[in-house]
Short mmCIF file of C-alpha atoms and ligand atoms in Angstrom, two decimals:
data_model
loop_
_atom_site.label_atom_id
_atom_site.label_comp_id
_atom_site.label_asym_id
_atom_site.label_seq_id
_atom_site.Cartn_x
_atom_site.Cartn_y
_atom_site.Cartn_z
CA UNK A 483 135.76 126.82 68.00
CA UNK A 484 132.79 124.38 66.86
CA UNK A 485 132.64 122.20 64.05
CA UNK A 486 130.30 123.90 62.61
CA UNK A 487 131.45 127.02 63.03
CA UNK A 488 134.92 126.22 61.41
CA UNK A 489 132.80 124.79 58.10
CA UNK A 490 131.41 128.24 58.31
CA UNK A 491 134.97 130.12 58.50
CA UNK A 492 136.19 127.44 55.62
CA UNK A 493 133.04 128.59 53.27
CA UNK A 494 132.97 132.13 53.81
CA UNK A 495 136.17 132.64 53.22
CA UNK A 496 136.49 130.34 50.19
CA UNK A 497 133.15 132.93 48.65
CA UNK A 498 134.79 136.14 50.28
CA UNK A 499 136.97 136.20 46.64
CA UNK A 500 133.90 135.53 44.53
CA UNK A 501 132.66 138.42 46.04
CA UNK A 502 135.04 140.85 45.57
CA UNK A 503 135.60 139.48 42.14
CA UNK A 504 131.89 140.68 41.26
CA UNK A 505 132.57 143.90 42.50
CA UNK A 506 135.33 145.07 41.78
CA UNK A 507 135.65 143.43 37.58
CA UNK A 508 131.49 143.42 36.90
CA UNK A 509 130.18 146.03 39.11
CA UNK A 510 128.74 147.68 36.64
CA UNK A 511 127.37 145.06 34.77
CA UNK A 512 123.17 145.18 34.52
CA UNK A 513 121.21 142.58 35.12
CA UNK A 514 117.72 144.81 36.20
CA UNK A 515 115.89 147.02 34.73
CA UNK A 516 112.68 148.73 36.99
CA UNK A 517 109.67 150.60 36.11
CA UNK A 518 107.38 152.90 37.52
CA UNK A 519 104.98 149.61 38.11
CA UNK A 520 107.22 147.72 40.39
CA UNK A 521 108.73 151.30 41.71
CA UNK A 522 104.83 151.86 43.28
CA UNK A 523 104.44 148.23 43.24
CA UNK A 524 106.98 147.51 46.35
CA UNK A 525 110.14 146.87 44.55
CA UNK A 526 107.98 143.51 42.67
CA UNK A 527 110.70 141.26 41.49
CA UNK A 528 113.99 143.61 41.26
CA UNK A 529 116.90 141.86 41.23
CA UNK A 530 118.43 143.61 44.00
CA UNK A 531 119.68 141.95 46.85
CA UNK A 532 122.14 138.92 47.04
CA UNK A 533 121.58 135.47 49.22
CA UNK A 534 122.86 131.96 49.11
CA UNK A 535 120.82 130.74 52.03
CA UNK A 536 117.31 130.07 49.29
CA UNK A 537 115.90 131.36 45.86
CA UNK A 538 112.33 131.71 45.02
CA UNK A 539 110.97 129.98 41.42
CA UNK A 540 107.75 131.35 40.95
CA UNK A 541 106.70 128.24 38.90
CA UNK A 542 108.36 125.74 41.45
CA UNK A 543 108.38 127.29 44.21
CA UNK A 544 111.35 127.69 47.37
CA UNK A 545 114.52 125.56 47.46
CA UNK A 546 116.69 125.91 50.12
CA UNK A 547 120.30 125.93 49.53
CA UNK A 548 119.67 124.55 45.86
CA UNK A 549 117.25 122.41 47.30
CA UNK A 550 113.50 121.98 46.94
CA UNK A 551 111.33 121.15 49.69
CA UNK A 552 111.19 117.04 48.56
CA UNK A 553 115.09 117.27 47.87
CA UNK A 554 115.94 118.67 51.71
CA UNK A 555 113.22 116.48 53.73
CA UNK A 556 115.47 113.62 51.61
CA UNK A 557 118.89 113.91 51.95
CA UNK A 558 118.64 115.61 55.63
CA UNK A 559 120.00 112.63 58.36
CA UNK A 560 116.17 112.36 60.23
CA UNK A 561 115.27 113.12 63.54
CA UNK A 562 115.78 109.59 65.75
CA UNK A 563 112.57 107.56 64.87
CA UNK A 564 110.80 110.43 62.38
CA UNK A 565 110.93 110.00 59.02
CA UNK A 566 111.33 114.45 59.28
CA UNK A 567 114.73 115.94 59.97
CA UNK A 568 115.59 117.51 62.90
CA UNK A 569 115.82 121.22 63.15
CA UNK A 570 119.60 121.43 64.23
CA UNK A 571 120.32 119.18 60.97
CA UNK A 572 118.85 121.76 58.73
CA UNK A 573 120.27 124.39 60.62
CA UNK A 574 123.75 122.98 59.64
CA UNK A 575 123.07 122.51 55.81
CA UNK A 576 121.67 126.55 55.54
CA UNK A 577 124.25 127.98 56.96
CA UNK A 578 126.56 125.55 55.30
CA UNK A 579 125.10 124.53 52.29
CA UNK A 580 126.23 120.94 53.16
CA UNK A 581 124.06 117.63 54.47
CA UNK A 582 125.47 117.23 57.53
CA UNK A 583 126.33 113.75 58.44
CA UNK A 584 124.96 112.03 61.53
CA UNK A 585 128.14 113.14 63.82
CA UNK A 586 128.30 116.72 62.41
CA UNK A 587 124.10 116.91 63.29
CA UNK A 588 124.61 115.56 67.08
CA UNK A 589 127.30 118.23 67.66
CA UNK A 590 125.15 121.26 66.59
CA UNK A 591 122.01 119.18 68.93
CA UNK A 592 124.76 119.18 72.03
CA UNK A 593 125.86 123.23 71.30
CA UNK A 594 121.97 124.00 70.92
CA UNK A 595 121.50 122.64 74.19
CA UNK A 596 124.12 124.14 75.35
CA UNK A 597 122.89 127.54 74.14
CA UNK A 598 119.73 126.99 74.68
CA UNK A 599 119.21 128.43 78.24
CA UNK A 600 117.11 131.13 78.32
CA UNK A 601 118.39 133.23 80.61
CA UNK A 602 115.09 133.84 83.59
CA UNK A 603 115.55 138.08 82.91
CA UNK A 604 114.37 137.13 79.82
CA UNK A 605 111.66 135.41 81.33
CA UNK A 606 110.45 138.17 84.24
CA UNK A 607 111.08 141.06 81.52
CA UNK A 608 108.32 139.10 79.33
CA UNK A 609 105.77 138.00 82.30
CA UNK A 610 105.94 142.07 83.49
CA UNK A 611 104.41 142.94 80.05
CA UNK A 612 100.24 142.66 80.70
CA UNK A 613 99.35 139.15 80.32
CA UNK A 614 96.49 140.21 77.83
CA UNK A 615 99.75 141.69 74.82
CA UNK A 616 99.89 139.65 71.64
CA UNK A 617 102.33 137.17 71.85
CA UNK A 618 104.42 138.31 68.73
CA UNK A 619 105.04 141.60 70.77
CA UNK A 620 106.14 139.32 74.04
CA UNK A 621 108.25 136.79 71.56
CA UNK A 622 109.76 140.07 70.60
CA UNK A 623 110.32 141.85 73.87
CA UNK A 624 112.06 138.75 74.90
CA UNK A 625 114.26 138.49 72.19
CA UNK A 626 115.09 142.18 72.50
CA UNK A 627 115.77 141.41 76.00
CA UNK A 628 118.86 139.12 75.30
CA UNK A 629 120.65 142.36 73.56
CA UNK A 630 122.66 142.22 76.83
CA UNK A 631 124.20 139.47 76.69
CA UNK A 632 124.92 139.88 72.91
CA UNK A 633 128.66 138.79 72.01
CA UNK A 634 128.56 141.17 69.03
CA UNK A 635 127.62 144.39 71.05
CA UNK A 636 130.42 143.00 72.63
CA UNK A 637 132.90 142.88 70.83
CA UNK A 638 131.53 146.43 68.86
CA UNK A 639 132.24 147.73 72.91
CA UNK A 640 135.74 146.22 73.30
CA UNK A 641 137.62 148.71 70.70
CA UNK A 642 138.64 145.57 68.57
CA UNK A 643 136.11 146.09 66.21
CA UNK A 644 137.37 144.77 62.45
CA UNK A 645 134.35 144.30 59.65
CA UNK A 646 136.43 140.59 59.13
CA UNK A 647 136.11 139.02 62.25
CA UNK A 648 132.46 140.89 62.60
CA UNK A 649 130.79 137.76 61.26
CA UNK A 650 131.83 135.22 63.92
CA UNK A 651 130.63 137.71 66.65
CA UNK A 652 127.07 136.91 64.54
CA UNK A 653 126.94 133.98 64.23
CA UNK A 654 127.74 133.64 68.12
CA UNK A 655 124.12 135.68 68.73
CA UNK A 656 122.11 133.89 65.87
CA UNK A 657 122.64 130.47 67.32
CA UNK A 658 122.03 131.93 70.78
CA UNK A 659 118.24 132.89 69.34
CA UNK A 660 118.07 129.88 66.87
CA UNK A 661 118.44 128.01 70.36
CA UNK A 662 116.51 129.36 72.34
CA UNK A 663 113.72 130.80 70.46
CA UNK A 664 111.31 127.86 70.55
CA UNK A 665 112.32 127.29 74.27
CA UNK A 666 111.31 131.82 74.51
CA UNK A 667 108.21 131.07 72.21
CA UNK A 668 106.98 127.58 74.48
CA UNK A 669 107.38 130.01 77.41
CA UNK A 670 105.08 132.54 75.71
CA UNK A 671 102.83 129.74 75.22
CA UNK A 672 101.88 128.73 78.44
CA UNK A 673 101.77 131.97 79.52
CA UNK A 674 99.23 133.10 77.99
CA UNK A 675 97.00 130.08 77.22
CA UNK A 676 97.98 128.15 80.12
CA UNK A 677 97.79 128.96 83.23
CA UNK A 678 101.60 129.45 82.77
CA UNK A 679 102.03 125.88 83.51
CA UNK A 680 105.68 125.56 82.78
CA UNK A 681 107.47 122.77 81.17
CA UNK A 682 110.98 122.08 81.61
CA UNK A 683 113.19 121.74 78.59
CA UNK A 684 114.08 118.14 77.95
CA UNK A 685 118.44 117.57 77.41
CA UNK A 686 117.41 114.14 75.34
CA UNK A 687 115.19 116.19 73.10
CA UNK A 688 115.94 117.75 69.77
CA UNK A 689 114.11 121.23 68.70
CA UNK A 690 111.12 120.58 67.35
CA UNK A 691 110.96 117.55 70.05
CA UNK A 692 111.42 119.88 72.94
CA UNK A 693 109.21 122.45 71.63
CA UNK A 694 106.62 120.16 71.29
CA UNK A 695 106.98 118.55 75.18
CA UNK A 696 107.26 122.02 76.21
CA UNK A 697 104.13 123.23 75.20
CA UNK A 698 102.29 119.77 76.79
CA UNK A 699 101.76 118.17 72.96
CA UNK A 700 101.82 114.68 71.44
CA UNK A 701 104.17 113.10 70.57
CA UNK A 702 102.79 113.12 66.83
CA UNK A 703 103.61 116.84 66.76
CA UNK A 704 107.03 116.26 67.60
CA UNK A 705 107.17 115.83 63.45
CA UNK A 706 104.53 118.96 63.02
CA UNK A 707 107.20 121.20 64.93
CA UNK A 708 110.03 119.70 62.55
CA UNK A 709 108.13 120.54 59.97
CA UNK A 710 106.22 123.50 60.21
CA UNK A 711 109.79 125.28 61.21
CA UNK A 712 111.37 124.07 58.37
CA UNK A 713 109.31 125.15 55.95
CA UNK A 714 108.58 127.95 57.05
CA UNK A 715 112.75 128.69 58.21
CA UNK A 716 113.56 131.16 54.52
CA UNK A 717 111.53 132.31 51.83
CA UNK A 718 114.44 134.90 49.66
CA UNK A 719 115.73 137.22 52.12
CA UNK A 720 113.91 140.11 51.04
CA UNK A 721 110.60 139.32 51.40
CA UNK A 722 107.74 141.06 52.77
CA UNK A 723 107.72 138.78 55.97
CA UNK A 724 111.35 139.60 56.59
CA UNK A 725 110.46 143.73 55.95
CA UNK A 726 106.23 144.30 56.71
CA UNK A 727 103.76 143.60 58.61
CA UNK A 728 100.05 143.03 58.70
CA UNK A 729 97.29 141.27 58.69
CA UNK A 730 97.95 140.41 54.40
CA UNK A 731 100.95 138.99 55.45
CA UNK A 732 101.73 138.22 59.14
CA UNK A 733 97.93 137.19 60.73
CA UNK A 734 96.92 135.27 56.62
CA UNK A 735 97.78 131.42 58.65
CA UNK A 736 95.08 132.41 61.22
CA UNK A 737 92.68 134.41 58.99
CA UNK A 738 92.10 131.57 56.78
CA UNK A 739 91.36 129.40 60.02
CA UNK A 740 88.83 132.19 61.04
CA UNK A 741 87.77 132.12 57.53
CA UNK A 742 87.16 127.99 57.57
CA UNK A 743 85.28 127.87 60.84
CA UNK A 744 82.93 130.39 59.46
CA UNK A 745 81.90 129.12 56.56
CA UNK A 746 81.90 125.58 58.93
CA UNK A 747 79.28 127.11 61.13
CA UNK A 748 76.93 128.98 58.34
CA UNK A 749 77.77 124.96 56.73
CA UNK A 750 75.29 123.88 59.79
CA UNK A 751 75.96 120.39 59.52
CA UNK A 752 76.28 120.02 55.94
CA UNK A 753 78.59 117.64 53.96
CA UNK A 754 80.79 120.60 52.31
CA UNK A 755 80.19 120.64 48.40
CA UNK A 756 81.92 122.48 45.28
CA UNK A 757 78.89 124.13 44.97
CA UNK A 758 78.09 125.87 49.42
CA UNK A 759 82.34 126.02 48.79
CA UNK A 760 82.53 128.17 45.57
CA UNK A 761 79.04 129.83 47.21
CA UNK A 762 80.97 131.40 50.08
CA UNK A 763 84.16 132.31 47.99
CA UNK A 764 82.03 134.28 45.86
CA UNK A 765 80.29 136.22 48.56
CA UNK A 766 83.77 137.05 50.01
CA UNK A 767 85.33 138.24 46.49
CA UNK A 768 81.81 140.23 46.23
CA UNK A 769 82.78 142.28 49.85
CA UNK A 770 85.94 142.43 48.54
CA UNK A 771 87.54 140.93 50.49
CA UNK A 772 90.60 138.51 49.36
CA UNK A 773 90.46 135.15 50.05
CA UNK A 774 92.48 134.19 52.85
CA UNK A 775 95.71 131.60 51.69
CA UNK A 776 95.67 132.15 48.11
CA UNK A 777 97.47 133.89 45.58
CA UNK A 778 101.11 134.82 45.91
CA UNK A 779 103.17 137.81 45.56
CA UNK A 780 106.19 135.79 43.23
CA UNK A 781 104.87 132.03 43.40
CA UNK A 782 102.64 130.99 40.48
CA UNK A 783 101.99 127.79 41.07
CA UNK A 784 100.21 125.77 44.44
CA UNK A 785 103.03 126.48 47.53
CA UNK A 786 105.23 123.45 47.99
CA UNK A 787 105.04 124.45 51.10
CA UNK A 788 101.49 123.73 50.95
CA UNK A 789 101.71 120.57 49.27
CA UNK A 790 104.51 118.90 51.86
CA UNK A 791 102.08 119.78 54.50
CA UNK A 792 99.13 118.01 52.55
CA UNK A 793 101.16 115.79 52.02
CA UNK A 794 101.48 115.36 56.01
CA UNK A 795 97.69 115.29 56.96
CA UNK A 796 97.15 113.04 53.70
CA UNK A 797 99.79 110.26 55.80
CA UNK A 798 98.57 111.20 58.82
CA UNK A 799 95.67 109.18 60.79
CA UNK A 800 92.86 110.44 62.41
CA UNK A 801 93.94 114.29 60.31
CA UNK A 802 93.41 112.93 56.81
CA UNK A 803 89.53 111.82 58.04
CA UNK A 804 89.41 115.41 59.87
CA UNK A 805 86.15 117.67 59.27
CA UNK A 806 89.05 121.12 58.83
CA UNK A 807 91.05 119.24 56.53
CA UNK A 808 87.78 118.24 54.46
CA UNK A 809 86.87 121.59 53.73
CA UNK A 810 91.05 122.67 52.98
CA UNK A 811 90.93 119.83 50.07
CA UNK A 812 87.48 120.92 48.96
CA UNK A 813 88.59 124.85 48.70
CA UNK A 814 91.76 123.53 47.35
CA UNK A 815 89.73 121.73 44.17
CA UNK A 816 87.52 124.87 44.44
CA UNK A 817 89.07 128.11 45.09
CA UNK A 818 91.69 127.94 42.21
CA UNK A 819 89.15 127.95 39.53
CA UNK A 820 86.76 130.99 41.59
CA UNK A 821 89.77 133.23 41.54
CA UNK A 822 91.07 132.40 38.00
CA UNK A 823 87.27 133.03 36.83
CA UNK A 824 87.01 136.18 39.03
CA UNK A 825 90.05 137.67 36.77
CA UNK A 826 92.17 139.65 39.67
CA UNK A 827 94.53 137.45 41.15
CA UNK A 828 98.00 136.65 39.22
CA UNK A 829 98.23 134.08 40.75
CA UNK A 830 95.02 131.59 42.14
CA UNK A 831 97.06 128.77 43.23
CA UNK A 832 97.00 128.45 47.40
CA UNK A 833 100.23 129.24 49.54
CA UNK A 834 101.71 128.11 53.19
CA UNK A 835 98.79 129.44 55.39
CA UNK A 836 96.51 127.95 53.54
CA UNK A 837 97.28 124.73 55.20
CA UNK A 838 99.39 125.25 58.68
CA UNK A 839 96.65 126.16 60.89
CA UNK A 840 94.62 123.29 60.43
CA UNK A 841 97.01 121.03 61.29
CA UNK A 842 97.99 123.48 64.46
CA UNK A 843 93.97 123.06 64.73
CA UNK A 844 93.84 119.76 64.99
CA UNK A 845 96.27 119.21 67.47
CA UNK A 846 94.48 121.36 69.98
CA UNK A 847 96.76 124.43 69.40
CA UNK A 848 93.58 126.62 68.66
CA UNK A 849 95.10 130.56 69.92
CA UNK A 850 95.72 131.19 66.28
CA UNK A 851 97.23 134.41 68.07
CA UNK A 852 100.16 132.47 68.58
CA UNK A 853 100.35 130.95 64.88
CA UNK A 854 102.73 133.97 63.95
CA UNK A 855 104.70 133.19 66.73
CA UNK A 856 105.48 129.67 65.11
CA UNK A 857 105.90 131.22 61.95
CA UNK A 858 108.78 133.22 63.69
CA UNK A 859 110.60 130.92 65.52
CA UNK A 860 111.46 129.05 61.49
CA UNK A 861 111.41 131.94 60.07
CA UNK A 862 114.45 133.09 62.76
CA UNK A 863 116.15 130.46 60.97
CA UNK A 864 115.73 132.10 57.95
CA UNK A 865 116.75 135.48 59.16
CA UNK A 866 119.53 134.43 61.48
CA UNK A 867 121.76 132.58 58.29
CA UNK A 868 121.17 135.52 56.07
CA UNK A 869 122.82 137.78 58.78
CA UNK A 870 125.18 135.41 59.46
CA UNK A 871 126.82 135.51 55.93
CA UNK A 872 125.69 139.16 55.05
CA UNK A 873 128.36 139.85 58.61
CA UNK A 874 130.34 136.86 57.10
CA UNK A 875 130.66 138.52 53.12
CA UNK A 876 130.85 142.61 54.97
CA UNK A 877 127.29 142.91 52.19
CA UNK A 878 125.79 146.69 52.41
CA UNK A 879 122.79 147.88 54.19
CA UNK A 880 120.53 148.13 51.91
CA UNK A 881 120.01 151.80 50.89
CA UNK A 882 117.45 151.82 47.56
CA UNK A 883 116.99 155.27 45.91
CA UNK A 884 113.61 156.76 46.58
CA UNK A 885 112.47 159.02 44.12
CA UNK A 886 108.69 161.61 44.20
CA UNK A 887 105.85 161.15 42.91
CA UNK A 888 106.90 164.87 40.52
CA UNK A 889 110.19 162.92 39.41
CA UNK A 890 107.57 159.95 38.78
CA UNK A 891 105.15 161.72 36.44
CA UNK A 892 108.21 163.60 34.54
CA UNK A 893 109.96 160.46 33.48
CA UNK A 894 106.26 159.07 32.76
CA UNK A 895 105.51 162.02 30.14
CA UNK A 896 109.24 161.92 29.02
CA UNK A 897 109.12 158.40 28.18
CA UNK A 898 111.63 156.82 30.12
CA UNK A 899 114.47 158.09 32.64
CA UNK A 900 117.43 159.84 30.48
CA UNK A 901 120.45 158.02 31.79
N1 LIG B 2149 92.18 137.22 46.98
C1 LIG B 2149 91.60 137.74 46.36
N2 LIG B 2149 92.20 139.06 45.63
C2 LIG B 2149 93.47 138.25 45.27
C3 LIG B 2149 93.92 137.78 45.91
C4 LIG B 2149 93.08 136.68 46.68
N3 LIG B 2149 93.07 135.50 47.39
N4 LIG B 2149 95.25 137.31 45.98
C5 LIG B 2149 95.18 138.65 45.12
N5 LIG B 2149 94.20 139.17 44.82
C6 LIG B 2149 94.27 140.65 44.11
C7 LIG B 2149 95.23 141.97 44.91
O1 LIG B 2149 93.77 142.32 46.07
C8 LIG B 2149 95.08 142.39 43.25
O2 LIG B 2149 93.82 143.52 43.33
P1 LIG B 2149 93.99 144.71 43.51
O3 LIG B 2149 94.35 145.16 41.98
O4 LIG B 2149 92.29 145.51 43.23
O5 LIG B 2149 94.44 145.91 44.53
C9 LIG B 2149 95.17 141.35 42.59
O6 LIG B 2149 94.27 140.22 42.86
C10 LIG B 2149 96.42 141.34 42.08
O7 LIG B 2149 97.15 140.94 42.88
P2 LIG B 2149 98.52 140.14 42.38
O8 LIG B 2149 99.97 140.84 42.12
O9 LIG B 2149 98.28 139.11 42.34
O10 LIG B 2149 98.81 140.18 44.27
P3 LIG B 2149 100.18 141.12 45.45
O11 LIG B 2149 101.43 140.26 45.04
O12 LIG B 2149 99.58 142.27 45.23
O13 LIG B 2149 99.80 140.19 46.53
C11 LIG B 2149 98.64 138.24 48.06
C12 LIG B 2149 100.06 138.62 47.15
C13 LIG B 2149 99.78 137.70 49.24
C14 LIG B 2149 99.03 139.66 49.30
C15 LIG B 2149 97.45 138.78 47.60
O14 LIG B 2149 97.79 137.31 46.74
C16 LIG B 2149 96.60 137.84 48.81
O15 LIG B 2149 96.44 139.25 49.61
N6 LIG B 2149 96.39 136.35 49.39
C17 LIG B 2149 95.45 136.56 50.27
C18 LIG B 2149 96.05 136.98 51.69
C19 LIG B 2149 97.05 135.64 52.08
O16 LIG B 2149 97.11 134.49 51.50
N7 LIG B 2149 98.06 136.17 52.68
C20 LIG B 2149 99.62 135.12 52.72
C21 LIG B 2149 100.20 135.08 51.82
C22 LIG B 2149 101.34 133.99 52.56
N8 LIG B 2149 102.33 133.83 51.42
O17 LIG B 2149 102.66 134.60 50.70
O18 LIG B 2149 102.90 133.08 51.18
C1 LIG B 2150 107.09 134.48 52.86
O1 LIG B 2150 106.90 132.95 53.29
O2 LIG B 2150 107.98 135.19 53.76
C2 LIG B 2150 105.92 134.36 52.16
O3 LIG B 2150 105.78 132.99 51.30
C3 LIG B 2150 106.18 136.45 51.37
C4 LIG B 2150 106.54 136.39 50.22
O4 LIG B 2150 107.79 134.87 50.01
O5 LIG B 2150 106.53 137.27 49.71
#
C-alpha cells in the first residue's frame, strides 16, 4: 500500500464512527427547511449533502480542507523553482486534509509517473471519433474507454465485493483518472489543434509542468497549469458543474472571451474607457443577455479564484500590460456598478470565468472550445477525491424527493405542508 493510501485508510477509519454516530443518534435533528422558491429554483442552498473536501462561504469563497486559496497556496510544498504548489501535493492535501511533506509529495509524484500511462486503446478510441467532435466529448469518451481496466469493476464482479473495502478500488480508479486526465487532454489538444503532432510525457516533470510540455507550451505556462487545475478542482460537491451542463456554466469562460474580443473589435483601436465599457455592458443587458463572468449561485463577493488569477496576471511581465487583461481589469471596475444598477443579479461581482480565458489566450491557447476540457482536468481532482471519500464513508446515492406542481399549489394555498 502506498503512503498516501495508508494515510487515507487511517483517516477514513477514524472518520467512520463520526458518521455512524450522527446517523444513529442524531439522524432526526433538523438542520434546514425548504420553501417553494428553493424547490423550483434548483434546490438552491438546501443543506442536504455532506463533504469535507471543500466548503463555499458566500462572502469568503471556497475553502479547500478548511484553507482559503491564499492559505492553500502558501501551505503546500512548491514545485521546484516555482511559487506554486504541484498538483500532486494538492491531491494529497485534498484527499487527506494534511499538508504533505516534501517526501510525501515525491511519493505521489513517483506514483503518478506509473499511473499516468494512458493505454493505447484509449487513444485509438478517441482517434476514431470525427475530428470535429467537441473536445469535451473526446475527453468523456476517453475516460469511459478506460472502464475496461477499472479496478472497482473487477472487484465488483469478483464475488468478493463488500462495502467496507470498496473505497480502496475507487481510490485506485480515481488516482488513475487524476494522473491520466492531463495526458489525455494534451493528446486531444494536439489531435484537434496541432495536426496530431503529439509530444511524449517528460517523466522528470510534475503533472502541471508535464501538461504544459505536452501541449508545446512555454515554461511560464507550467505555473498557469498548476494554478488553473488547483483553482478549478472543487466548489463543494453538489454544485451545478457536478450535475448539469450548459452555456451559463460550462461555456462561460469561452463566452467571456467572446464578449471581450467582440467589444475590442468594436473599439477599433480606441482605448477602453469606463464610458465605452459601461455602454457595451448596458447593450448586452438591454439585449436580454447576461454579462458573462459575473454573478454566482452562492457567492456574494468577488470570487477568490478570480482574484488569484488576477494576481497572477499582475505579477507576470507581459501579461500585466496585455491589452485584453487591461480590458478585463476595466470591466472589473465597471461591471459591478452597472449590474447593481440593473438590479437583477444577486451578485454583481466577477466569478472565476471572468479571468481564466484571458490567461489561456495570452499564452496562445486560443482554441476556446478546449477551455471546458481544462476545467474538466481540474475538476477531476475534486470529483475523484469526493467519490473516494463517499465510498469510504458509505454515503448513499443522492435521492431527493420530487413533488408535483399540484402538490406545490395545494401547499401554497394551505400556507405550507402539514408535517
Ligand atoms: N448578467 C445579467 N443578469 C444576470 C447575471 C449577469 N451576469 N447574473 C444573474 N443575472 C440575472 C439572472 O439571469 C436572473 O434573472 P431572471 O430573474 O430574469 O431569471 C437574476 O439575475 C437572478 O439571478 P441570480 O439568482 O443572481 O443568479 P443565478 O443563481 O440564477 O445564476 C449564474 C448564477 C452564474 C448562472 C448567473 O449569475 C449568470 O448567468 N452569470 C453569467 C454567466 C456566467 O458567468 N457563468 C459562469 C458561472 C461560473 N461560476 O459559477 O463560477
Ligand atoms: C463551480 O466552480 O462549480 C461554479 O462556481 C458553480 C457553483 O459553485 O455553483
